[in-house]
Coordinates of C-alpha atoms in Angstrom, one line a residue:
X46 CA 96.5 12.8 127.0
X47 CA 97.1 9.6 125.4
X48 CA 94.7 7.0 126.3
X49 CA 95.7 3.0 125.5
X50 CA 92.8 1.5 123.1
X51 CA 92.9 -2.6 123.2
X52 CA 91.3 -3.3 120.1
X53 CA 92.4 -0.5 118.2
X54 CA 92.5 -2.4 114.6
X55 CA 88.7 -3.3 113.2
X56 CA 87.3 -3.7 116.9
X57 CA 89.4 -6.9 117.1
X58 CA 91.1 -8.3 120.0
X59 CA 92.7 -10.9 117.6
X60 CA 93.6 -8.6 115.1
X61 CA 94.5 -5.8 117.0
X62 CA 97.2 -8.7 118.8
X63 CA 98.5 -9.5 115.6
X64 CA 99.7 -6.8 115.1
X65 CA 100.7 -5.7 118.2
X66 CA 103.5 -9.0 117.8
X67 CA 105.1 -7.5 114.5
X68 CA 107.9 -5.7 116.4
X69 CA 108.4 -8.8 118.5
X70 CA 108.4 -11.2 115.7
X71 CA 110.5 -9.1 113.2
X72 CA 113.3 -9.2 115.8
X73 CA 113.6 -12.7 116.2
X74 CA 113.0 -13.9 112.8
X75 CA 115.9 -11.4 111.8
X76 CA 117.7 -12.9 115.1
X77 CA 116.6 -16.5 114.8
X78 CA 116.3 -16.5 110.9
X79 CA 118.1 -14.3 109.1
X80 CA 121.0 -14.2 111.7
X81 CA 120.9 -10.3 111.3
X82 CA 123.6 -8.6 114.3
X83 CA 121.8 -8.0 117.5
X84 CA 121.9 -4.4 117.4
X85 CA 120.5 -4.2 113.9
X86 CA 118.2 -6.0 114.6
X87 CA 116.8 -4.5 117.8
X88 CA 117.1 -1.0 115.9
X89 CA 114.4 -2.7 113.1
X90 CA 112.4 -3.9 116.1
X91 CA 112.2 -0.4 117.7
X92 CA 110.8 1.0 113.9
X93 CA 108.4 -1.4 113.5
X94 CA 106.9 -0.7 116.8
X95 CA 107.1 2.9 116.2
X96 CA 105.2 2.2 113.3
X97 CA 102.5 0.4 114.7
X98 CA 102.1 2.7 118.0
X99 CA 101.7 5.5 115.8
X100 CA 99.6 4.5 112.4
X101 CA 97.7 1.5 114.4
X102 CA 97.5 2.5 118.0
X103 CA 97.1 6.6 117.2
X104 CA 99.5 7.3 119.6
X105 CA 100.6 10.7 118.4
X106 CA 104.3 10.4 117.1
X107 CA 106.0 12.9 119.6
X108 CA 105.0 10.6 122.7
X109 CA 105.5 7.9 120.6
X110 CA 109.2 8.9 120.4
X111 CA 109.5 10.2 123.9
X112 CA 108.8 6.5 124.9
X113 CA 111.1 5.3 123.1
X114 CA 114.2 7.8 124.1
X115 CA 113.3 7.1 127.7
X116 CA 113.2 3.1 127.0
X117 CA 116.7 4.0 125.8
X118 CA 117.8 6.3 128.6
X119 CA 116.9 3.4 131.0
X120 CA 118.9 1.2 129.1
X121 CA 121.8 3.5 129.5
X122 CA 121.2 4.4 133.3
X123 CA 121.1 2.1 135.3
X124 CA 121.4 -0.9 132.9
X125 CA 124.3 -0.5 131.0
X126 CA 126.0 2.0 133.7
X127 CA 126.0 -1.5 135.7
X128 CA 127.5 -3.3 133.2
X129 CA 130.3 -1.1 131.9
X130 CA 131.7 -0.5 135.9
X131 CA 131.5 -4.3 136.1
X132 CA 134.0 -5.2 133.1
X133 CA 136.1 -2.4 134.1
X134 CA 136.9 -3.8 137.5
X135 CA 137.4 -7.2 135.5
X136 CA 139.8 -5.5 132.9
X137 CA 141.7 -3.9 135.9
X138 CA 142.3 -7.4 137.4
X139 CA 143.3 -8.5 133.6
X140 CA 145.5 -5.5 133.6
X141 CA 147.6 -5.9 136.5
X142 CA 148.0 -9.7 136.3
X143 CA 146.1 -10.4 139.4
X144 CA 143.5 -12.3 137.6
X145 CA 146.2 -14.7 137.0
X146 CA 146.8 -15.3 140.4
X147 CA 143.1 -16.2 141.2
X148 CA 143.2 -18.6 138.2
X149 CA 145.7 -20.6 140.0
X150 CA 144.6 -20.2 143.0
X151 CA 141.6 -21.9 141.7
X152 CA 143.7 -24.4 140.2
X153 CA 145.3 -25.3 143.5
X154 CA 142.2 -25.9 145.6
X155 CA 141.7 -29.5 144.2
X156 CA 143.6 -31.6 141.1
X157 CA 140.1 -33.4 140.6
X158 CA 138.2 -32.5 137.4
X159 CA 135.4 -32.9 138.6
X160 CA 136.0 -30.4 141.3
X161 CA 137.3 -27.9 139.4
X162 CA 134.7 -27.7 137.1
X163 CA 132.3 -26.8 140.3
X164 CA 134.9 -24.2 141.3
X165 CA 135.6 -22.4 138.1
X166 CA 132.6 -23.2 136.0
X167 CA 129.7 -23.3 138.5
X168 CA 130.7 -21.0 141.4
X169 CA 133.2 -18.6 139.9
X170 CA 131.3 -18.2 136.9
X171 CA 128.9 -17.3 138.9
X172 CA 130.5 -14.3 140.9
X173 CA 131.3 -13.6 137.0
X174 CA 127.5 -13.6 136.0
X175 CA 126.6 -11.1 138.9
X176 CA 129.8 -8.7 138.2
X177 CA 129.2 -8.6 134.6
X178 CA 127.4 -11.3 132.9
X179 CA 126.6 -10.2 129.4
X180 CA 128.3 -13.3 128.1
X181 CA 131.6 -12.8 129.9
X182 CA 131.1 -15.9 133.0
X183 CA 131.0 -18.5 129.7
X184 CA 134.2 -17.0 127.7
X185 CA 136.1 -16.6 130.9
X186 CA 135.4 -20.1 132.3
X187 CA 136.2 -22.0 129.0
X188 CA 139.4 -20.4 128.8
X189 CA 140.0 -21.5 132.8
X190 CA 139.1 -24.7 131.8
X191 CA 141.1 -25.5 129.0
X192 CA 143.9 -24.1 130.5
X193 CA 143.4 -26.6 133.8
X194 CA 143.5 -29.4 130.6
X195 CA 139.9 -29.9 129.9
X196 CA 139.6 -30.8 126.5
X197 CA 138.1 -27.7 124.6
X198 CA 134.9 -29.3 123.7
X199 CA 133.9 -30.7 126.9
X200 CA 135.2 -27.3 128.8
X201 CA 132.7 -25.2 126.8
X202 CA 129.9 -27.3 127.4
X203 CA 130.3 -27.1 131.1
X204 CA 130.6 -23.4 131.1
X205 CA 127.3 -23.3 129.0
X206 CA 125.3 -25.6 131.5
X207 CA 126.9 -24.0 134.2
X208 CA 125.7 -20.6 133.3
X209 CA 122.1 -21.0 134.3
X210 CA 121.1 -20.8 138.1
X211 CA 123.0 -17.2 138.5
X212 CA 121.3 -15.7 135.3
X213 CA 118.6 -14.1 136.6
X214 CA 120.3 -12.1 138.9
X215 CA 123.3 -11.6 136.9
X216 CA 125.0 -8.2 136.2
X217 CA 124.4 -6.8 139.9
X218 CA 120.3 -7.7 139.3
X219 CA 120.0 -5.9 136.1
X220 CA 117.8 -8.5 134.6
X221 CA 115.1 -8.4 137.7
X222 CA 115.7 -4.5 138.0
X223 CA 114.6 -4.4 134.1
X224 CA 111.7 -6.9 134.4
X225 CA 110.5 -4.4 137.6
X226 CA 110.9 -1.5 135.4
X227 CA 108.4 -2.4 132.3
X228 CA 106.1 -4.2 134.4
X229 CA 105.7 -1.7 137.2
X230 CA 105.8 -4.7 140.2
X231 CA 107.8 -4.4 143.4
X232 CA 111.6 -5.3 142.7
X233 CA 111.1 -7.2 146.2
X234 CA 108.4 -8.5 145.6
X235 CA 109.6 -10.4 142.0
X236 CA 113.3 -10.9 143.0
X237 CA 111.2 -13.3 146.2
X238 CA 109.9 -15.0 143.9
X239 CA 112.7 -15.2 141.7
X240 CA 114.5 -16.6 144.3
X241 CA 112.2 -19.3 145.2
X242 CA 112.7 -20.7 141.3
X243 CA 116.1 -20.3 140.4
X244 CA 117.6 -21.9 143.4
X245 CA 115.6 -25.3 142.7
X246 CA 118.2 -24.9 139.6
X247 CA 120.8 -24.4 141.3
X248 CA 120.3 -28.2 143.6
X249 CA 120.1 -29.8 140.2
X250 CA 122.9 -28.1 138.2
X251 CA 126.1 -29.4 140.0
X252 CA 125.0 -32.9 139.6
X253 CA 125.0 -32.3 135.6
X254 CA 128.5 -31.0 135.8
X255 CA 130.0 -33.8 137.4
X256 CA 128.0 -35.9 135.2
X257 CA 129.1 -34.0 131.8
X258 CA 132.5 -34.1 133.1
X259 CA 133.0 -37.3 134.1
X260 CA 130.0 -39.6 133.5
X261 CA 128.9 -42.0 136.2
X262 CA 131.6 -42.3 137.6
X263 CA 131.6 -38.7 138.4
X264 CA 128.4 -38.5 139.8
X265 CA 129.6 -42.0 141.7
X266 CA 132.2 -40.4 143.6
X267 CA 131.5 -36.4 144.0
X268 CA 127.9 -36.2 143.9
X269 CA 128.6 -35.2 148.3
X270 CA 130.5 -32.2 147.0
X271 CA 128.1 -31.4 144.2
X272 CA 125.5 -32.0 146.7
X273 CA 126.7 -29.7 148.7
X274 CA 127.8 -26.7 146.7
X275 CA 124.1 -26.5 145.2
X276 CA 122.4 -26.6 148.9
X277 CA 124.4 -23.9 150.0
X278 CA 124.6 -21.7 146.8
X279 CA 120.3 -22.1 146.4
X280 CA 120.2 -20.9 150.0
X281 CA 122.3 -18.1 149.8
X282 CA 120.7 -17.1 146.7
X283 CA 117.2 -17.5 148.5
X284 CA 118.1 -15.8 151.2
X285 CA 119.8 -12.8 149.7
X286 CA 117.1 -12.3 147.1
X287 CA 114.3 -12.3 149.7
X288 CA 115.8 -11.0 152.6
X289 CA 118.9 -8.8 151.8
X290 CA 119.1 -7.2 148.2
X291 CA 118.9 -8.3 144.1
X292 CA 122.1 -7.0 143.5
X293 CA 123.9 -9.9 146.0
X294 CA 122.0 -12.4 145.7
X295 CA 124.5 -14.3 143.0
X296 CA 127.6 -13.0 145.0
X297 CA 126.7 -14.1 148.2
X298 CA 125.4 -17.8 146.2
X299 CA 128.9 -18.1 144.8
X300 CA 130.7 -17.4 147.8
X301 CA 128.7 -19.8 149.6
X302 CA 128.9 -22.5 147.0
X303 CA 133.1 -22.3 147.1
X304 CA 133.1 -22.1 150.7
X305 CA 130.7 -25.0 151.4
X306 CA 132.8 -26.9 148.3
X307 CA 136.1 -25.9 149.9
X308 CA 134.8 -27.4 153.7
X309 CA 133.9 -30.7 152.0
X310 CA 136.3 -33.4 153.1
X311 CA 135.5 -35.1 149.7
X312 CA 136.3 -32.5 147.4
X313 CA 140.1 -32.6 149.1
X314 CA 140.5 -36.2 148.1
X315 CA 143.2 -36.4 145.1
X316 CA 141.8 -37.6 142.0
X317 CA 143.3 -41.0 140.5
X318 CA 145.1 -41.3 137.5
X319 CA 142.4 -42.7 135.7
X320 CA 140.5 -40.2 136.3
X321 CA 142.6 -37.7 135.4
X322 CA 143.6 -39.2 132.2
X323 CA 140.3 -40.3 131.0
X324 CA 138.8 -36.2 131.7
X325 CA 142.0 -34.1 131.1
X326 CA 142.5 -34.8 127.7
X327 CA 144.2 -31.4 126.5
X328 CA 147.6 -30.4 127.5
X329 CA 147.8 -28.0 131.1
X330 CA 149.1 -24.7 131.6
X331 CA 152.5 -24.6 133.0
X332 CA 151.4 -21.2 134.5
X333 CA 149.5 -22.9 137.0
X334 CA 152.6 -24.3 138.5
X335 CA 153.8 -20.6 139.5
X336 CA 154.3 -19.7 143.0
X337 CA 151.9 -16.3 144.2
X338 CA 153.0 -14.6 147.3
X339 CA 150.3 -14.2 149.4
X340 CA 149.9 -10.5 149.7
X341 CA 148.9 -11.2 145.8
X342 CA 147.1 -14.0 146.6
X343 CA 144.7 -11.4 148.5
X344 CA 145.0 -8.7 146.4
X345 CA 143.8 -10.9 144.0
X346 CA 140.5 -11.5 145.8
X347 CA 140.1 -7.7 146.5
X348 CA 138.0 -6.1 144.1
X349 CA 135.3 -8.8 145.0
X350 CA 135.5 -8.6 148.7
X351 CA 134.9 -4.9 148.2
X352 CA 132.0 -5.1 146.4
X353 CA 130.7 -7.1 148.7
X354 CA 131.5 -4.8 151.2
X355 CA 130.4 -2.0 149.7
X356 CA 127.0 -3.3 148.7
X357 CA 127.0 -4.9 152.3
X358 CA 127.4 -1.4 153.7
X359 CA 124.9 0.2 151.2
X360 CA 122.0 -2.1 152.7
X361 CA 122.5 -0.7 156.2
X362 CA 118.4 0.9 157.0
X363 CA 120.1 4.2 157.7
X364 CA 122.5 4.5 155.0
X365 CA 119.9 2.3 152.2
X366 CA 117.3 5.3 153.2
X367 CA 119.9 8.2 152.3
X368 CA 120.3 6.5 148.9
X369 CA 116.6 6.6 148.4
X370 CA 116.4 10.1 149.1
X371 CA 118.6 10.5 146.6
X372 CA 116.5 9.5 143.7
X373 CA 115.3 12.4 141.6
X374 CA 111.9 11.9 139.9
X375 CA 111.1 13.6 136.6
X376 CA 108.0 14.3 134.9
X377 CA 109.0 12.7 131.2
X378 CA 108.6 15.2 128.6
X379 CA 106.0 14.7 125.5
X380 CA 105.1 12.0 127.5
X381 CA 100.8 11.8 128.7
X382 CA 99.7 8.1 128.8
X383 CA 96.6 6.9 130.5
X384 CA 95.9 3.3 130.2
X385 CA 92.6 1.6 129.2
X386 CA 90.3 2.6 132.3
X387 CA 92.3 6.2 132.2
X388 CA 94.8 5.9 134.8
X389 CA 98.1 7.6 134.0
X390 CA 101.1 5.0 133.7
X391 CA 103.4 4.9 136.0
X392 CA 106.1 5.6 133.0
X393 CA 104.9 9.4 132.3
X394 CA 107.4 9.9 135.5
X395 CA 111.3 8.4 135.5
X396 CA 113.2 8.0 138.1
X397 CA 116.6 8.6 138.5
X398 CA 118.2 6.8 141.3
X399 CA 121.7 8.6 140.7
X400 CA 123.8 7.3 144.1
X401 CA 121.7 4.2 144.6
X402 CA 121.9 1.9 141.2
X403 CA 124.2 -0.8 141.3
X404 CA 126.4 0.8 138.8
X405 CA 127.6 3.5 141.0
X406 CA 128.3 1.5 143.8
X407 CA 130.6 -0.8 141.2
X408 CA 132.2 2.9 140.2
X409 CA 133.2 3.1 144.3
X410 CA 134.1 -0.3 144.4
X411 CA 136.2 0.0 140.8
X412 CA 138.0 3.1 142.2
X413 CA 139.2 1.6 145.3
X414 CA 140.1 -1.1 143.5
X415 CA 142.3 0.2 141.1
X416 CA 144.1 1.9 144.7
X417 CA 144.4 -1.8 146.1
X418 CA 146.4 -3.0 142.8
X419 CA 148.1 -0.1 142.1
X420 CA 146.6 1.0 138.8
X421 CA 147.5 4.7 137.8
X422 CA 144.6 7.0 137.1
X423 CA 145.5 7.6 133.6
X424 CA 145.2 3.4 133.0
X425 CA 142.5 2.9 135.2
X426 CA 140.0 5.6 133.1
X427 CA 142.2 3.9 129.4
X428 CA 140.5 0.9 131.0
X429 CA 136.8 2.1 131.6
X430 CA 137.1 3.9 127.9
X431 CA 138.0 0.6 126.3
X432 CA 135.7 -1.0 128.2
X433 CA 132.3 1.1 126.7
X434 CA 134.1 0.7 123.4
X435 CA 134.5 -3.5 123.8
X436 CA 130.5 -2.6 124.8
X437 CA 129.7 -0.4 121.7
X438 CA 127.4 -3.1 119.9
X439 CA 126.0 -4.4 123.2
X440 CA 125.0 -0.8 123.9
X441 CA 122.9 -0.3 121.3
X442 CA 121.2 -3.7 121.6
X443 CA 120.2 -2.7 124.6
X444 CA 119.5 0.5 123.9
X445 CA 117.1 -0.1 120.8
X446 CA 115.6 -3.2 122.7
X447 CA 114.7 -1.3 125.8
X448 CA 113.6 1.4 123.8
X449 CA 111.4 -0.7 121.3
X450 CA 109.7 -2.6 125.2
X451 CA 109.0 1.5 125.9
X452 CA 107.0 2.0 123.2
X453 CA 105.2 -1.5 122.8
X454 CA 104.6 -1.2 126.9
X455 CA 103.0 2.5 126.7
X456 CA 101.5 2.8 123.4
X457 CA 99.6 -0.4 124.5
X458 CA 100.9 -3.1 122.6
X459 CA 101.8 -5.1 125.4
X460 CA 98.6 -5.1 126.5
X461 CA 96.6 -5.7 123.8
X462 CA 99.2 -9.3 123.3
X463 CA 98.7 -9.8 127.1
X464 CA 94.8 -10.0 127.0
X465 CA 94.8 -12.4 123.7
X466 CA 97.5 -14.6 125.5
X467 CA 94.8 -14.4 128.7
X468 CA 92.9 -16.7 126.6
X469 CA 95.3 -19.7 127.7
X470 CA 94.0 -19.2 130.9
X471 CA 95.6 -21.8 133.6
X472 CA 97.8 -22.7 131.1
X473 CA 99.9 -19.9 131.1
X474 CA 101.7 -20.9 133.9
X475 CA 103.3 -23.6 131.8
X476 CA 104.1 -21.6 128.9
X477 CA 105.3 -18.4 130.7
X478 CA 108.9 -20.1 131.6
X479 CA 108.7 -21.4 128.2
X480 CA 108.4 -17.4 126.6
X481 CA 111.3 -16.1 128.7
X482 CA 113.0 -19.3 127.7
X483 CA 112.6 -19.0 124.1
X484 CA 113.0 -15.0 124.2
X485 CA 116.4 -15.8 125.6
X486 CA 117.3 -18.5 123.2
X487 CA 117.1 -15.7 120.6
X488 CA 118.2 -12.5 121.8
X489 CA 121.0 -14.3 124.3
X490 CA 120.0 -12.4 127.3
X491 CA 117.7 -12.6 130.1
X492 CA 117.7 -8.5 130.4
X493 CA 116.1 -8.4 126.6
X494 CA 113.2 -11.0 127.4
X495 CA 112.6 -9.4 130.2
X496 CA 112.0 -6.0 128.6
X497 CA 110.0 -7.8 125.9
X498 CA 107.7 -10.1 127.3
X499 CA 107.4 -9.0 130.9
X500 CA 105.0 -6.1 130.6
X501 CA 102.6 -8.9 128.4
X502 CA 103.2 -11.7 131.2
X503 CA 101.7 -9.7 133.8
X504 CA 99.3 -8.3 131.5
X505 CA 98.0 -11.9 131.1
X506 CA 98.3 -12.7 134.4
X507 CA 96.0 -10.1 135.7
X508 CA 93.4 -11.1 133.3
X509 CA 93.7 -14.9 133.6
X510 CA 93.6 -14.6 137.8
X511 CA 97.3 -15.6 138.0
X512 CA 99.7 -13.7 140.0
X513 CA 101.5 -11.4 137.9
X514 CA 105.0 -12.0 140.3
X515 CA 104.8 -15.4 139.5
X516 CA 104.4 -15.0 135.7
X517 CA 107.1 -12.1 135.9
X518 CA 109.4 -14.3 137.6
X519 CA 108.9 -16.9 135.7
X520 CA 109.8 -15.3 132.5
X521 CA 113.3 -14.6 134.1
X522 CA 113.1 -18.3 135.6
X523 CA 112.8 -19.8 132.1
X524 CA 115.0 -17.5 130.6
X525 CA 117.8 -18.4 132.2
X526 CA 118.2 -21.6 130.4
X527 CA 117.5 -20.5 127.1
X528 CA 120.9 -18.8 127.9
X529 CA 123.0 -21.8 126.8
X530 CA 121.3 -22.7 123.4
X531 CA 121.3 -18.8 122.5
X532 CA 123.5 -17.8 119.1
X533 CA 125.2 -15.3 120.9
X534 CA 126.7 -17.7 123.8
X535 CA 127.2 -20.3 121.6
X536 CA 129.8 -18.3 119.6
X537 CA 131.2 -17.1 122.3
X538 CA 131.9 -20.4 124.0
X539 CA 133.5 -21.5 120.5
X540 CA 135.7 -18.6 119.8
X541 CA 137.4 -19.0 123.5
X542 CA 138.0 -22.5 123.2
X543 CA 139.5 -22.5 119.5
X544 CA 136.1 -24.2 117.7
X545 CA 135.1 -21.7 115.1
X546 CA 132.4 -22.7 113.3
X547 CA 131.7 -25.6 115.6
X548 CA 128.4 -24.3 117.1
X549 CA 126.5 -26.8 115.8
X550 CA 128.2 -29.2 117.6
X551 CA 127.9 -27.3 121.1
X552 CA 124.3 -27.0 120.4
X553 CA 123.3 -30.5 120.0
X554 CA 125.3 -31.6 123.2
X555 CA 123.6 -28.8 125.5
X556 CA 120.3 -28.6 123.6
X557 CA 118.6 -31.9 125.9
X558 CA 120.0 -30.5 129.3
X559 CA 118.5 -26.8 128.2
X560 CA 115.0 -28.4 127.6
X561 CA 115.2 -31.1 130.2
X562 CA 115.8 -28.4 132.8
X563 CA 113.0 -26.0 130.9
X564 CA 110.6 -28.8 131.7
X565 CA 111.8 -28.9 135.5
X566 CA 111.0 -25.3 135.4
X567 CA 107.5 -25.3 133.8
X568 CA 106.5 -28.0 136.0
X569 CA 107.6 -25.9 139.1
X570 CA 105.5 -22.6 138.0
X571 CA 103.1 -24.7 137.6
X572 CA 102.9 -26.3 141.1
X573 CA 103.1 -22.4 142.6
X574 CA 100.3 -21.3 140.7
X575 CA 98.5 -24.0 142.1
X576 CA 97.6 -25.2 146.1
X577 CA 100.9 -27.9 145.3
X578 CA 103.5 -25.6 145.7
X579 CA 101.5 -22.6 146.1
X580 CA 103.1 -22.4 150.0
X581 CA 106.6 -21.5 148.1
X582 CA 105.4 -18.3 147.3
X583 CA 105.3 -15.0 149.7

């Protein structure tokens, strides 16, 4: 047996935390700094902790491997298996036109700007951040933008502001699921909590889009719509995430959102010339003048009404229970931790929820969809191959990242960081939003910060009297709006839109609204560590 050691360098707390951070700072100085590819540098990462687990820590270099191949298996299963269905349904829809269709259908709920940007930007991007996210809901919504005539610019900064309140829960709940997996909490119990944080977000966030859209003005004369798309998406997304599942709790916000939008006398109103001219500054698509019929129309809407369903259906007591039972457990091989006081981790076992995971319930939903459009099964499985291979580099990011968390998490690591970082005391619950934020900011994804700095957060928390759900939640919380500012989206954003090389650019126009809103956020975590807002919390 392996038994975690604290101080394992000279006796020293301080030291022994110094370097315990070398993985973690090695990555984002090769992110951050040398602008190194993801996956490269989540591989150097993953050495470097291997390195210090096994000639600082003494952890004996067969468990120190084990760790790490189960830190990637996880990454694989259920992670990435979530992901990869995901983008295939979205490649189907691509595939068969029908994605199209729901562009203009879009297009025709409302000719104001202002509007549309809640539609496409805010709420479909965010049925986009809980199908796939991964950078997809900002690259699909600039496109949607600039085709509606927003001017490139000004459509990928709204798609970048937009893509915060769903982030969290993004990908079917893979960035909760992961945070729940290194730090060993209740998923319910952090996704509650989660919920009680990112829907303040989502109040605020609307009113920023009409304001970065059209000023004022915009604020002026839609803030009633904007006001009530973000009440009815932050309950929705409260309510699913603390009462119904993770995995629906950005679907069920986005449907509500558009439907409350849709309902509002206001947003119906045609938009006047001058606002039109003085916001639609590119040229529109002629597409969107095209006539659907409307059996297309709903098949068009299909593959996301069947998720829904089907994830619906899989929260049913009897049938959620049969899905349980279908979990294997596995004792891990090479793998005999015990932490500081001798207690074996809970990650010498893995757990294998085969029928359960997200992931597999997109695979039903994906297969039924390709029946509703009419995709053969020789394209629909061309689709899913090309889909892992447009995932290949994402793949083994994840992978390496998940598998370098592994090995910091059991070899100790993460717990010799989280008692130094103990030190801040009461303090911590301002900077905790600020580490998920700024682990985001670098790595471009909520699911990596999680892996990195949750298992530390709670670590902390325990030690400072804090409660380790609210410091786990509020490294996903502040995460999320590192997500606009990151490298990764930036470029992304700029290669859909035509602005190569204009990154720059995007960062300094979403740069105050990603700080301004980390500050909301800080200042929230605060009040619920605290008897202010404490009464938020379950």
């Amino acid at each position: 047996m392996y038994i975690q050691e604290l101080e394992p360098v000279a006796g020293s707390l301080g030291l022994s935390a110094l370097v315990a951070t070398l993985p973690l700072v090695i990555v984002l100085v090769l992110l951050g700094g040398v602008r190194m590819k993801a996956h490269l540098a989540g591989l150097t990462g993953l050495l470097a902790a291997v390195l210090v687990a096994w000639l600082a820590y003494g952890m004996p270099l067969d468990q120190t491997l084990s760790s790490g191949v189960q830190g990637a298996v996880f990454g694989l299963f259920p992670i990435l298996w979530i992901v990869v269905n995901a983008l295939w349904v979205y490649r189907m829809t691509v595939r068969t036109r029908h994605f199209d269709i729901l562009r203009r259908s879009f297009g025709r709920l409302s000719d104001d700007p202002r509007i549309q940007a809640l539609v496409v930007a805010f709420c479909f991007g965010a049925l986009l951040e809980a199908l796939a996210g991964f950078g997809a809901p900002v690259a699909i919504c600039s496109v949607m933008l600039v085709a509606l005539g927003f001017e490139p610019v000004r459509a990928a900064v709204v798609a970048l502001v937009a893509n915060t309140a769903p982030v969290a829960f993004g990908a079917m709940g893979t960035p909760v699921v992961t945070l729940v997996q290194v730090t060993g909490l209740p998923l319910d119990d952090v996704a509650s909590v989660v919920g009680r944080q990112t829907p303040l977000l989502a109040l605020v966030v609307p009113l920023v889009l009409v304001g970065l859209v059209d000023g004022r003005r915009g604020l002026r004369e839609t803030w009633v719509p904007a006001v009530v798309c973000g009440v009815a998406f932050a309950v929705a997304q409260f309510a699913a995430s603390n009462y119904v599942s993770a995995q629906l709790a950005d679907i069920g916000a986005a449907l509500a959102g558009a439907g409350a939008l849709v309902a509002v006398p206001h947003a119906r109103v045609p938009a006047t010339e001058a606002v039109r001219a003085s916001v639609l500054t590119g040229s529109r698509s002629e597409e969107l003048d095209e006539d659907d019929p409307r059996g297309e129309v709903v098949r068009a809407y299909a593959p996301y009404a069947l998720i829904v369903v089907i994830f619906s259906i899989a929260q049913i007591p009897v049938v959620k229970d049969w899905l349980a039972g279908a979990t294997q457990m596995y004792d891990w091989p090479f793998l005999n931790v015990a932490n500081a006081d001798g207690e074996a981790v809970s990650g010498n076992v893995f757990s294998w929820p085969i029928v359960s995971t997200g992931g597999t319930l997109v695979l039903i939903a994906g297969l039924l969809t390709a029946v509703v459009l009419g995709v053969h099964a020789r394209v629909a499985v061309k689709e899913w191959a090309a889909t892992v291979h447009e995932l290949r580099f994402a793949i083994l990011t994840v992978t390496s990242v998940l598998a370098l968390a592994y090995v910091m998490n059991l070899s100790g690591q993460a717990a010799t960081i989280g008692h130094f970082v103990a030190a801040a005391g009461a303090g911590l619950a301002f900077l905790s939003p600020v580490l998920g934020w700024f682990g985001v900011a670098v790595s471009g994804s909520d699911t990596s910060a999680n892996a990195l700095f949750g298992a530390l957060q709670v670590t902390a928390a325990r030690e400072s009297g804090l409660s380790p759900e609210l410091l786990a939640a509020a490294n996903s919380s502040g995460g999320v709006l590192g997500k606009m500012i990151s490298p990764q989206n930036l470029t992304i954003a700029c290669a859909a839109v035509g602005l190569a090389g204009k990154e720059g650019d995007l960062l300094r126009r979403v740069l105050p609204w990603s700080l301004g809103l980390l500050l909301v956020m800080c200042l929230i975590v605060v009040g619920q560590s605290s008897p202010v807002l404490g009464w938020m919390l379950p």
